[in-house]
Short mmCIF file of N, CA and C in Angstrom, two decimals:
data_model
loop_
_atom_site.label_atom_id
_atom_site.label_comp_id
_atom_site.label_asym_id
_atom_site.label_seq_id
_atom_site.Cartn_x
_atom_site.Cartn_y
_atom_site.Cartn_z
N UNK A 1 30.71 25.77 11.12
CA UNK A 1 30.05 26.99 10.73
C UNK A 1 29.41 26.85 9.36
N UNK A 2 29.98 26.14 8.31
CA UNK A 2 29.82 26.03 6.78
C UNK A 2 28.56 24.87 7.02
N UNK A 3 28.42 24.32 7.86
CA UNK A 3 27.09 23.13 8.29
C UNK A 3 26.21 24.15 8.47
N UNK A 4 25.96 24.50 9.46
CA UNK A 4 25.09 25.67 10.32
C UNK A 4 24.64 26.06 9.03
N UNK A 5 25.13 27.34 7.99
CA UNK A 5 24.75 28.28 6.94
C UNK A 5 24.40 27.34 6.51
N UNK A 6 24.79 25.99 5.87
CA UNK A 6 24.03 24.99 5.03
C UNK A 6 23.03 24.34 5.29
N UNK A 7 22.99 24.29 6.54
CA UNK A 7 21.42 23.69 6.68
C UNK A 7 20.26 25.08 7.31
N UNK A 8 20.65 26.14 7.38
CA UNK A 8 19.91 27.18 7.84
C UNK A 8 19.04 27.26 6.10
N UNK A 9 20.23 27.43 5.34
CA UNK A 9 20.18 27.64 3.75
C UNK A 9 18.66 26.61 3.89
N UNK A 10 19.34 25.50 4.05
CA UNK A 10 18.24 24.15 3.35
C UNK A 10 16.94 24.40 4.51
N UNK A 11 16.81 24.58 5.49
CA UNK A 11 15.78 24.93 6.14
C UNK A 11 14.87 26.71 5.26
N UNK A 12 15.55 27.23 5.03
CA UNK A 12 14.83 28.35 4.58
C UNK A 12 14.10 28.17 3.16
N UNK A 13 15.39 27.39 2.59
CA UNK A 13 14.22 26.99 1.44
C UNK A 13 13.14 26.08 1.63
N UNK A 14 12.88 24.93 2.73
CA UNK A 14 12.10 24.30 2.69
C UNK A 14 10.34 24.69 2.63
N UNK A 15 10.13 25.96 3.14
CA UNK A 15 8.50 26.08 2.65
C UNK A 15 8.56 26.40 1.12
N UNK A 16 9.42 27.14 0.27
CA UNK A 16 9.60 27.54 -1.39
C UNK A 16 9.37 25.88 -1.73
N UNK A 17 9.82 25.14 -1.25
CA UNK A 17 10.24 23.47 -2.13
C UNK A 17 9.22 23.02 -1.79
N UNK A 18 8.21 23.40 -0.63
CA UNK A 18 7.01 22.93 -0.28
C UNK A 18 5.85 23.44 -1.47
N UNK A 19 5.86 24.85 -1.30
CA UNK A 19 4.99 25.35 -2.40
C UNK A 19 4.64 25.42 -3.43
N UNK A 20 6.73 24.81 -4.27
CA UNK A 20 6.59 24.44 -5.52
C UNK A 20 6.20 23.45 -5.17
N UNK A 21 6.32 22.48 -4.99
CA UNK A 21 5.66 20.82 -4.63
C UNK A 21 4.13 20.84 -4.63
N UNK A 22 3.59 21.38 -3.93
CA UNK A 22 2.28 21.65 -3.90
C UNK A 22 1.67 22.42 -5.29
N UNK A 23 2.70 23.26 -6.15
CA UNK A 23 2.09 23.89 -6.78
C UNK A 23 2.30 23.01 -8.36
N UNK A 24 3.06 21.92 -8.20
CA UNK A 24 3.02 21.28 -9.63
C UNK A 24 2.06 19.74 -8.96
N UNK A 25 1.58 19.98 -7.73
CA UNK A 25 0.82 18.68 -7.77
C UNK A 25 -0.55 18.75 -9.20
N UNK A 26 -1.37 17.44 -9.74
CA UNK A 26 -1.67 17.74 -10.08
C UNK A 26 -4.01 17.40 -9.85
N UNK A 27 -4.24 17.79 -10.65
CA UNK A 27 -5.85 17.68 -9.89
C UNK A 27 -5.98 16.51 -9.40
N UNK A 28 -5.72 15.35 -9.75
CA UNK A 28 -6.06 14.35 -9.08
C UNK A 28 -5.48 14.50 -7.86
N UNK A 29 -4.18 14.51 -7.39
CA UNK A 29 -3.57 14.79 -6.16
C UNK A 29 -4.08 15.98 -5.25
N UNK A 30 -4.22 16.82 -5.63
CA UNK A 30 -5.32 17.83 -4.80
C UNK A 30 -6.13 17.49 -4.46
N UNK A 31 -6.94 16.45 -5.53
CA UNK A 31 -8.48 15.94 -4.71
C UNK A 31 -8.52 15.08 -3.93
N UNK A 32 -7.07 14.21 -4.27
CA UNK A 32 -7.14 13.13 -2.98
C UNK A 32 -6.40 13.98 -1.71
N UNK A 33 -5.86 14.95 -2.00
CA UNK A 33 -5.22 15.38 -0.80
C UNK A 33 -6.29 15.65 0.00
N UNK A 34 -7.50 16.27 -0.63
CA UNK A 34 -8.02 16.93 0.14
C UNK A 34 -9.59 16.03 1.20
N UNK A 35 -9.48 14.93 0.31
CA UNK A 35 -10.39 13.92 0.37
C UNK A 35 -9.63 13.22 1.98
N UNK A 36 -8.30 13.05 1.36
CA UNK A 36 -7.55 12.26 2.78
C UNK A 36 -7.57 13.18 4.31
N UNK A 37 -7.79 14.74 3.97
CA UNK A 37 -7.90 15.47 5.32
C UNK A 37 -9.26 15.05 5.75
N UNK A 38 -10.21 15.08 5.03
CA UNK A 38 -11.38 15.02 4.99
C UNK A 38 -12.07 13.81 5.70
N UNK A 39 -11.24 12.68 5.38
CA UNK A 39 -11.23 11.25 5.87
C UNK A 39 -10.81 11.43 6.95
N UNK A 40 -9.42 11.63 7.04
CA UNK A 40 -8.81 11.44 8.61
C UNK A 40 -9.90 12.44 9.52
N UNK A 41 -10.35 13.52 9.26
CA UNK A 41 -11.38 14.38 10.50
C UNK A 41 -12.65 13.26 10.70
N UNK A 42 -12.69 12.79 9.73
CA UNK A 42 -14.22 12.20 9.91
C UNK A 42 -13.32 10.46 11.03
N UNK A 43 -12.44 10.17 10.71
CA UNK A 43 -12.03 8.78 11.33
C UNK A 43 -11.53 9.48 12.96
N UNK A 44 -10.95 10.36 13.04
CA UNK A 44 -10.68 10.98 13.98
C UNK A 44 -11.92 11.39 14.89
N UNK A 45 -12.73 11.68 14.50
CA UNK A 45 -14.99 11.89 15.34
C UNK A 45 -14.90 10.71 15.47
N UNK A 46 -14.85 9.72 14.33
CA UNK A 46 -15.48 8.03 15.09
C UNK A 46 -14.45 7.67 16.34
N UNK A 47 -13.02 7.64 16.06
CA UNK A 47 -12.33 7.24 17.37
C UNK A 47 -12.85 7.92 18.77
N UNK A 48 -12.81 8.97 18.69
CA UNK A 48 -13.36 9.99 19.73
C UNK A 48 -14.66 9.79 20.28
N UNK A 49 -15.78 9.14 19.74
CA UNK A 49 -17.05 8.65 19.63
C UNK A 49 -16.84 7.28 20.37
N UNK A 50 -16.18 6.58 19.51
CA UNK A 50 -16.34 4.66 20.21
C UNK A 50 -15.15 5.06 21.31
N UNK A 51 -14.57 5.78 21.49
CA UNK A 51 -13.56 6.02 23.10
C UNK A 51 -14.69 6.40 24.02
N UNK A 52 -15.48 7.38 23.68
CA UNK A 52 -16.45 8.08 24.70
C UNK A 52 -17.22 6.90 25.29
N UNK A 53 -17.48 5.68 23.93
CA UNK A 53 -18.64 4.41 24.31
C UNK A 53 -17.78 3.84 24.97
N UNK A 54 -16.49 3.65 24.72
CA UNK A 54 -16.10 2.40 25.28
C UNK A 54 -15.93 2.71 27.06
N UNK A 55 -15.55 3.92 27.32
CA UNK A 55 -14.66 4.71 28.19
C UNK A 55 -16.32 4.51 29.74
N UNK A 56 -17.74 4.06 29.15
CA UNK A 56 -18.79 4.56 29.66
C UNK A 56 -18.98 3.41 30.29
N UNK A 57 -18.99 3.47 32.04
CA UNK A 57 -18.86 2.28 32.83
C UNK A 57 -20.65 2.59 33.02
N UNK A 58 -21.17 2.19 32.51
CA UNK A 58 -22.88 2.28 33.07
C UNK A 58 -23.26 1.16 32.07
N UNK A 59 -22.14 1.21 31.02
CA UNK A 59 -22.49 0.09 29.91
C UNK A 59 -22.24 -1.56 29.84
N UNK A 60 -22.58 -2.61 29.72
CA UNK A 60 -21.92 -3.85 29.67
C UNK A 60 -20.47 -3.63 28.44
N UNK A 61 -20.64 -5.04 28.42
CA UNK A 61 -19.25 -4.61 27.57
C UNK A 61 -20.18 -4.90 25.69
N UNK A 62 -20.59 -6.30 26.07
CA UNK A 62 -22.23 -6.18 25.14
C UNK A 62 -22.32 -5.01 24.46
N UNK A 63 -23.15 -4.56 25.36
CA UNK A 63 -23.90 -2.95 25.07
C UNK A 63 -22.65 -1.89 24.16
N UNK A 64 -21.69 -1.75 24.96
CA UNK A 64 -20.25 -0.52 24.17
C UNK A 64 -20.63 -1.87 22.57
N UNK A 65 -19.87 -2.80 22.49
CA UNK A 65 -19.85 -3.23 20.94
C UNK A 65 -21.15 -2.71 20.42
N UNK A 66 -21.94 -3.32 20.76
CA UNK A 66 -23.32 -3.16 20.15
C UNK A 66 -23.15 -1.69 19.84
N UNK A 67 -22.77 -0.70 20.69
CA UNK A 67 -23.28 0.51 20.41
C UNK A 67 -21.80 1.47 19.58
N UNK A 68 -20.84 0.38 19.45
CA UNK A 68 -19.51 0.67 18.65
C UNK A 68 -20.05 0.43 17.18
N UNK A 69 -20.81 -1.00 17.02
CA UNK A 69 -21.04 -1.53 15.82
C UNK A 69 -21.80 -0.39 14.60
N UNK A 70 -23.17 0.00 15.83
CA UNK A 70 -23.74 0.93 15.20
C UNK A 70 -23.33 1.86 15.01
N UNK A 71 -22.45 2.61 15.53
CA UNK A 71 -22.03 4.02 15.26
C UNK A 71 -21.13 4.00 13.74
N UNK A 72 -20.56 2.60 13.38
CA UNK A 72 -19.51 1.80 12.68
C UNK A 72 -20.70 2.15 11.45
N UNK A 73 -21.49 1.93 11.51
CA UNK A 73 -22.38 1.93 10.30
C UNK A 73 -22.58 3.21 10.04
N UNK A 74 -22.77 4.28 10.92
CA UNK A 74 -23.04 5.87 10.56
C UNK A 74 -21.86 6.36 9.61
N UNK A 75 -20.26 5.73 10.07
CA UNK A 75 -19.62 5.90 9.45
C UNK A 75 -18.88 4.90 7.94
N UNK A 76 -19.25 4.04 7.92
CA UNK A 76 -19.25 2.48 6.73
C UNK A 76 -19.52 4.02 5.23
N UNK A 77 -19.94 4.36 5.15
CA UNK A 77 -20.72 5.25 3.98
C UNK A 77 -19.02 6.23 3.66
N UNK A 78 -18.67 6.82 4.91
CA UNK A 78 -17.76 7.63 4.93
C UNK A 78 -16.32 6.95 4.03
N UNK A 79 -15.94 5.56 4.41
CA UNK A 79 -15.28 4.94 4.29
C UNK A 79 -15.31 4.30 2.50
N UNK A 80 -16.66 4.10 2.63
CA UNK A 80 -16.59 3.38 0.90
C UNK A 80 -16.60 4.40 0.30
N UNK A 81 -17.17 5.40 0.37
CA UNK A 81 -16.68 6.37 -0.50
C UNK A 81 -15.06 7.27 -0.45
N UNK A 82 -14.47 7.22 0.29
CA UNK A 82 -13.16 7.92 -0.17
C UNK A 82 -12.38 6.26 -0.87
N UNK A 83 -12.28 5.37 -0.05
CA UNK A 83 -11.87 4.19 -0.62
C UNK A 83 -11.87 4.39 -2.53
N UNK A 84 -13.58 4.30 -2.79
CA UNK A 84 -13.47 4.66 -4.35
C UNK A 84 -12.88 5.96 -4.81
N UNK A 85 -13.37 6.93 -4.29
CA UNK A 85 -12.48 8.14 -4.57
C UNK A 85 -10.57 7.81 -5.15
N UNK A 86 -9.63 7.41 -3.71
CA UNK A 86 -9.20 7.21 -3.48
C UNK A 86 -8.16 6.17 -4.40
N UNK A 87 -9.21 5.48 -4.81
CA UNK A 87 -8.44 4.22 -5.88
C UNK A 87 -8.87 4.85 -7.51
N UNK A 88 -9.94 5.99 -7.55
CA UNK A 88 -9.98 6.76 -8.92
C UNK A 88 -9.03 7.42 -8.90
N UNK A 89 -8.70 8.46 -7.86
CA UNK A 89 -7.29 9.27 -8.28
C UNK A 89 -6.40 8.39 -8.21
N UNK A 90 -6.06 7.24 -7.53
CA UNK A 90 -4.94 6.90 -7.86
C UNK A 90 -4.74 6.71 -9.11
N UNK A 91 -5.70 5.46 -9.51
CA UNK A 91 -5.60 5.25 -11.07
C UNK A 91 -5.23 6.27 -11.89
N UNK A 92 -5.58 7.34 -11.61
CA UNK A 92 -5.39 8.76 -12.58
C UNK A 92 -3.88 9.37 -12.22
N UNK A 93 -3.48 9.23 -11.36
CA UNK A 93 -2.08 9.39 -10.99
C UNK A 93 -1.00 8.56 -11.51
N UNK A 94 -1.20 7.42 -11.27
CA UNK A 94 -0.62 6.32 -12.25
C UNK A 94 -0.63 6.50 -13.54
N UNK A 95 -1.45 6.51 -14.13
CA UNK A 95 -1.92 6.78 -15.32
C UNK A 95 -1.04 8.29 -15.70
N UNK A 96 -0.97 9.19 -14.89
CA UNK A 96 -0.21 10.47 -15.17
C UNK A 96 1.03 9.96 -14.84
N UNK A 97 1.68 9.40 -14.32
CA UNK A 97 3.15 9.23 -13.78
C UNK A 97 3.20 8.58 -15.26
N UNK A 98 2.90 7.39 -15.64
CA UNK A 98 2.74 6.21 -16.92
C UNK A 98 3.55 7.57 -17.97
N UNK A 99 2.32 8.35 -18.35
CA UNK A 99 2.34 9.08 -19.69
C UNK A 99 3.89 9.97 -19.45
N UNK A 100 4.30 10.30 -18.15
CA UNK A 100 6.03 10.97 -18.49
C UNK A 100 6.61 10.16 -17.92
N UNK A 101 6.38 9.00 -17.97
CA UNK A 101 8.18 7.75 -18.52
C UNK A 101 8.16 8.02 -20.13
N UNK A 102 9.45 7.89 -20.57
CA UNK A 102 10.11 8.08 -22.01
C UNK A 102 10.67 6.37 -21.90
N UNK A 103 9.57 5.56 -22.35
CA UNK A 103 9.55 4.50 -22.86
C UNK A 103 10.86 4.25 -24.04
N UNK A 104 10.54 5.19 -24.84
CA UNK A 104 12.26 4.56 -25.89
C UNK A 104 13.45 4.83 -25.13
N UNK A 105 13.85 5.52 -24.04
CA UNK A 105 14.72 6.14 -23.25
C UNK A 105 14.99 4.66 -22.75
N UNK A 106 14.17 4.16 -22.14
CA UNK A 106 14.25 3.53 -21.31
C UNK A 106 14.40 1.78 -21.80
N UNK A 107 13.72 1.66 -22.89
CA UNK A 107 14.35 0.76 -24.24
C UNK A 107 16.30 1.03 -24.49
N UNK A 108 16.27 2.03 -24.76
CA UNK A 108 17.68 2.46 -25.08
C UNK A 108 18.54 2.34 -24.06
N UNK A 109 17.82 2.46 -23.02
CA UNK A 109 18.68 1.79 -21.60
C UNK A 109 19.63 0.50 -21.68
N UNK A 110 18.50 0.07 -21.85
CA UNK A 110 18.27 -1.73 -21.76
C UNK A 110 19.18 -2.36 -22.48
N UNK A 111 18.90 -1.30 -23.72
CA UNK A 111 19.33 -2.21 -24.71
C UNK A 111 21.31 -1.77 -24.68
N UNK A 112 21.20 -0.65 -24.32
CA UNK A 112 23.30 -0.10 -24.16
C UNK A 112 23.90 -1.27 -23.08
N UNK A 113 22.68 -1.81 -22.28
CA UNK A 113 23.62 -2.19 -20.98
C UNK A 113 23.25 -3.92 -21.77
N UNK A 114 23.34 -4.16 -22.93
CA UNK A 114 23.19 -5.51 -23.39
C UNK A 114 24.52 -5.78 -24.24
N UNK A 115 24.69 -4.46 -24.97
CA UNK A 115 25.73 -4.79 -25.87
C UNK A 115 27.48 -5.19 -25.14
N UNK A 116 27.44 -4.69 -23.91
CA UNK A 116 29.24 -5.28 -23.06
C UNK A 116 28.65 -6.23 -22.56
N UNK A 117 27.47 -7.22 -22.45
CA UNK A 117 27.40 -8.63 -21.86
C UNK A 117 27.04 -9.40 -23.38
N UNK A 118 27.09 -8.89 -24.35
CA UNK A 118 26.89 -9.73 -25.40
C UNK A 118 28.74 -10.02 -25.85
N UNK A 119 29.64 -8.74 -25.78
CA UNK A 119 30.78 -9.00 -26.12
C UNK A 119 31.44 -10.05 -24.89
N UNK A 120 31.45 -9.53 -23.64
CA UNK A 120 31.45 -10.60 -23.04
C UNK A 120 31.17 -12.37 -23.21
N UNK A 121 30.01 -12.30 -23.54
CA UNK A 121 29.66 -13.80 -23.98
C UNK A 121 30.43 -14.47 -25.08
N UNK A 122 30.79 -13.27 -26.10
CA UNK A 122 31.12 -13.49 -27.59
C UNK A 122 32.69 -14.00 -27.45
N UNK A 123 33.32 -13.40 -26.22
CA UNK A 123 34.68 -13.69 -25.99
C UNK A 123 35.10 -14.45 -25.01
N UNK A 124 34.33 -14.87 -24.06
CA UNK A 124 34.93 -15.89 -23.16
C UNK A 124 33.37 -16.50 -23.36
N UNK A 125 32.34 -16.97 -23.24
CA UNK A 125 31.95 -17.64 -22.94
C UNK A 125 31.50 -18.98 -24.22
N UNK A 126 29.95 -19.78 -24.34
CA UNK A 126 30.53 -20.78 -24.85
C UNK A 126 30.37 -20.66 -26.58
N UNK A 127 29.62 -18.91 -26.75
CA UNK A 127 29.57 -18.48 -28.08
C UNK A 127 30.99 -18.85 -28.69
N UNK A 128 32.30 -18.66 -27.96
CA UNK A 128 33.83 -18.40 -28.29
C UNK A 128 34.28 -20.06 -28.26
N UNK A 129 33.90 -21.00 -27.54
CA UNK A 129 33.70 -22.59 -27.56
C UNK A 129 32.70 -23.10 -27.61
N UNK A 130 32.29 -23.42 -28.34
CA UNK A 130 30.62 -23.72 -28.55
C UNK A 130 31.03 -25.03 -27.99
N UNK A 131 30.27 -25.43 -26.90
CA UNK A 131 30.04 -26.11 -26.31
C UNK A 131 28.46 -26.46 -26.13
N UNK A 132 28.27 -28.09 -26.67
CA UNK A 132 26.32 -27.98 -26.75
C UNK A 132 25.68 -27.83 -25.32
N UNK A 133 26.05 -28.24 -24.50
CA UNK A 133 24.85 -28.02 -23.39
C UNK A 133 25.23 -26.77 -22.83
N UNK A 134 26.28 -25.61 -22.97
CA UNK A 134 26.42 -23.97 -22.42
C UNK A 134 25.94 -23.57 -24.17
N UNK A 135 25.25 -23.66 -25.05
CA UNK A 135 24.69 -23.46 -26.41
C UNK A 135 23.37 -23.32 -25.46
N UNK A 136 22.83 -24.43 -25.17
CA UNK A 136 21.35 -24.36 -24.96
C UNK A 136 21.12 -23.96 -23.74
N UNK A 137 22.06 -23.69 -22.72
CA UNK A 137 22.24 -22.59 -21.84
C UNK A 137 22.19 -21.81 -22.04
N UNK A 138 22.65 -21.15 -22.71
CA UNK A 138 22.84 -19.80 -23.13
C UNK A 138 21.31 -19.66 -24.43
N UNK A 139 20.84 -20.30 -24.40
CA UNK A 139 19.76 -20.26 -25.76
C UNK A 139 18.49 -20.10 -24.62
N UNK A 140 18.56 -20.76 -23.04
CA UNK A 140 17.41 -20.84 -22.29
C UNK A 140 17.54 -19.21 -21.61
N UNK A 141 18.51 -18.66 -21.33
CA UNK A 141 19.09 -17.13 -20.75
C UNK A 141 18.84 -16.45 -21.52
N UNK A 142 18.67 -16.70 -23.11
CA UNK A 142 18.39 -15.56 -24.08
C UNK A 142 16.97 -15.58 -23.94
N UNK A 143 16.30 -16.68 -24.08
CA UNK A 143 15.00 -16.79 -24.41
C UNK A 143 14.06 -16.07 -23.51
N UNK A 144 15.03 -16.30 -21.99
CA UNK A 144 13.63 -16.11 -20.56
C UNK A 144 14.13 -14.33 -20.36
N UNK A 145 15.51 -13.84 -21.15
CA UNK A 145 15.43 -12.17 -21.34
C UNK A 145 14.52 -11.58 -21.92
N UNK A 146 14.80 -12.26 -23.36
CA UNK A 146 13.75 -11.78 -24.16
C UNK A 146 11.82 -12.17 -23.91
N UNK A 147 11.75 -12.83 -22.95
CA UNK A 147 10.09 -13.10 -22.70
C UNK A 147 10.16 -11.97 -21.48
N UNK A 148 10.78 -11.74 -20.55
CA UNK A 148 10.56 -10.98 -19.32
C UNK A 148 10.78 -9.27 -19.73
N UNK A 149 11.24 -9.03 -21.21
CA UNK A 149 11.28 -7.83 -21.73
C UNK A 149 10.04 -7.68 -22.49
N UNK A 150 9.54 -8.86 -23.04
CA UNK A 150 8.62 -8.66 -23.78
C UNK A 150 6.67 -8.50 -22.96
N UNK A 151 6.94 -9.07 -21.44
CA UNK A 151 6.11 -9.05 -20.11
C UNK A 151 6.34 -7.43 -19.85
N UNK A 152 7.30 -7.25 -19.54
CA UNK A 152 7.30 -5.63 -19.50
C UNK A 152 6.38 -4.76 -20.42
N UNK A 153 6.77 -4.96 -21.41
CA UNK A 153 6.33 -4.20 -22.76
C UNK A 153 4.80 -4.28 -22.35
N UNK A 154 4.17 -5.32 -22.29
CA UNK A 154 3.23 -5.28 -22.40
C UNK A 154 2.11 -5.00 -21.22
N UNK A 155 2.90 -4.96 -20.35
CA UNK A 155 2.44 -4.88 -19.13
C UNK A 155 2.46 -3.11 -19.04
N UNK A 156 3.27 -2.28 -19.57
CA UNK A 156 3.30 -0.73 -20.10
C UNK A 156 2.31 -0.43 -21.01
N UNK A 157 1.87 -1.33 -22.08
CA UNK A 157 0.64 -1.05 -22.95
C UNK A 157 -0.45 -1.44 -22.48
N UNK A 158 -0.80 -2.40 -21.39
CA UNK A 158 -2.06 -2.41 -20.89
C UNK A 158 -2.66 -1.44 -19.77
N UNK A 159 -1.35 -0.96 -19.35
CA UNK A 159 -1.40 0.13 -18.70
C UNK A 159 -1.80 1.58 -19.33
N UNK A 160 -1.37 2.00 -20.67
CA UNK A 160 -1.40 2.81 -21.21
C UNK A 160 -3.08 2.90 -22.04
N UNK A 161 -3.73 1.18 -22.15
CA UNK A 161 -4.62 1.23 -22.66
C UNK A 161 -5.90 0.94 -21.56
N UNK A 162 -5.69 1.33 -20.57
CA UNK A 162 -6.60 1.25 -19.41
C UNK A 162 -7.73 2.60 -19.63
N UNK A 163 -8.92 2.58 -19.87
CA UNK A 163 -9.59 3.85 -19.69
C UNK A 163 -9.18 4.87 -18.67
N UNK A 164 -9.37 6.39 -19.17
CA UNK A 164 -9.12 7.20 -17.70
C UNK A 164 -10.22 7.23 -17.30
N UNK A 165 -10.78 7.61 -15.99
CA UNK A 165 -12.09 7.53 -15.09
C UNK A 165 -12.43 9.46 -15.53
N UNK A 166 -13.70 9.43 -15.51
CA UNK A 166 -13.89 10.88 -15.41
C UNK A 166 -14.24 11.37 -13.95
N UNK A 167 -13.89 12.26 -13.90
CA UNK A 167 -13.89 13.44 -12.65
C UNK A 167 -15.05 13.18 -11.74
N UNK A 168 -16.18 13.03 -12.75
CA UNK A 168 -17.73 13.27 -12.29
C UNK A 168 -17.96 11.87 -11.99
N UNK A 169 -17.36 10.64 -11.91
CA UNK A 169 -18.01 9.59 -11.95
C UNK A 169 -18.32 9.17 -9.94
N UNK A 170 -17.91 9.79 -9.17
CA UNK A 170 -17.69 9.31 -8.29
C UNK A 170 -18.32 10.67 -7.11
#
């Protein structure tokens, strides 16, 4: 019975969680939302179109391509343009997701879950017996952390320093 009320519960809220959802999307996501209905009606006419050609026994088989190909071109226009559309909002979405990560948060992460594998090392491993070839083991493990943190980093600032696209360009 306590299932039932709980998922009646979670079913009733689901159009509210829809609406907020929809209602913190933001312009870029609206425009591709609306671009992607827009696409699928127009891909949905061409299927319906090259079915009608293909479906037409008066035709060779020749003739249906030939006359698939061309119809392919009425729609080629439809296609490159949401494609660019498509990869501008994304970029702009990305670019919005990018700007609310909390980069020092996430530094501060990194860096809490370093300090119990540094005591670790400091107490059993060969920091505690220096031993030369677990030395330069442990010197090749520090080194390829610190380059694959420092690939990150920068791979977040080229991201951050990417132009945004304007609205109107497309």
């Amino acid at each position: 019975m306590i299932r039932a009320l709980s998922l009646a519960a979670a079913l009733a809220l689901l159009p509210v969680s829809a609406a907020v959802a929809q209602a913190n999307k933001t312009s870029a996501e609206i425009q591709l939302d609306a671009a992607s209905a827009d696409f699928e009606k127009k891909m949905e006419e061409f299927g319906e179109r090259a079915e009608r050609i293909q479906k037409d026994s008066a035709l060779t088989d020749m003739q249906k391509e030939l006359q698939v190909a061309t119809l392919w071109t009425e729609y080629q226009p439809h296609v490159t343009a949401f494609t660019a559309m498509a990869t501008k909002q994304a970029g702009v979405i990305a670019q919005q997701a990018l700007a609310e990560v909390d980069l020092e948060a996430v530094v501060d992460q990194a860096l809490a879950s370093v300090g119990p594998m540094l005591q670790g090392l400091t107490t059993n491993g060969a920091w505690a017996q220096p031993d030369p070839d677990q030395m330069v083991t442990y010197g090749l493990v520090a080194d390829y952390a610190v380059g694959q943190s420092l690939d990150v980093v920068d791979t977040v600032k080229e991201a951050f320093a990417q132009p945004t696209p304007d609205d109107d360009e497309i």
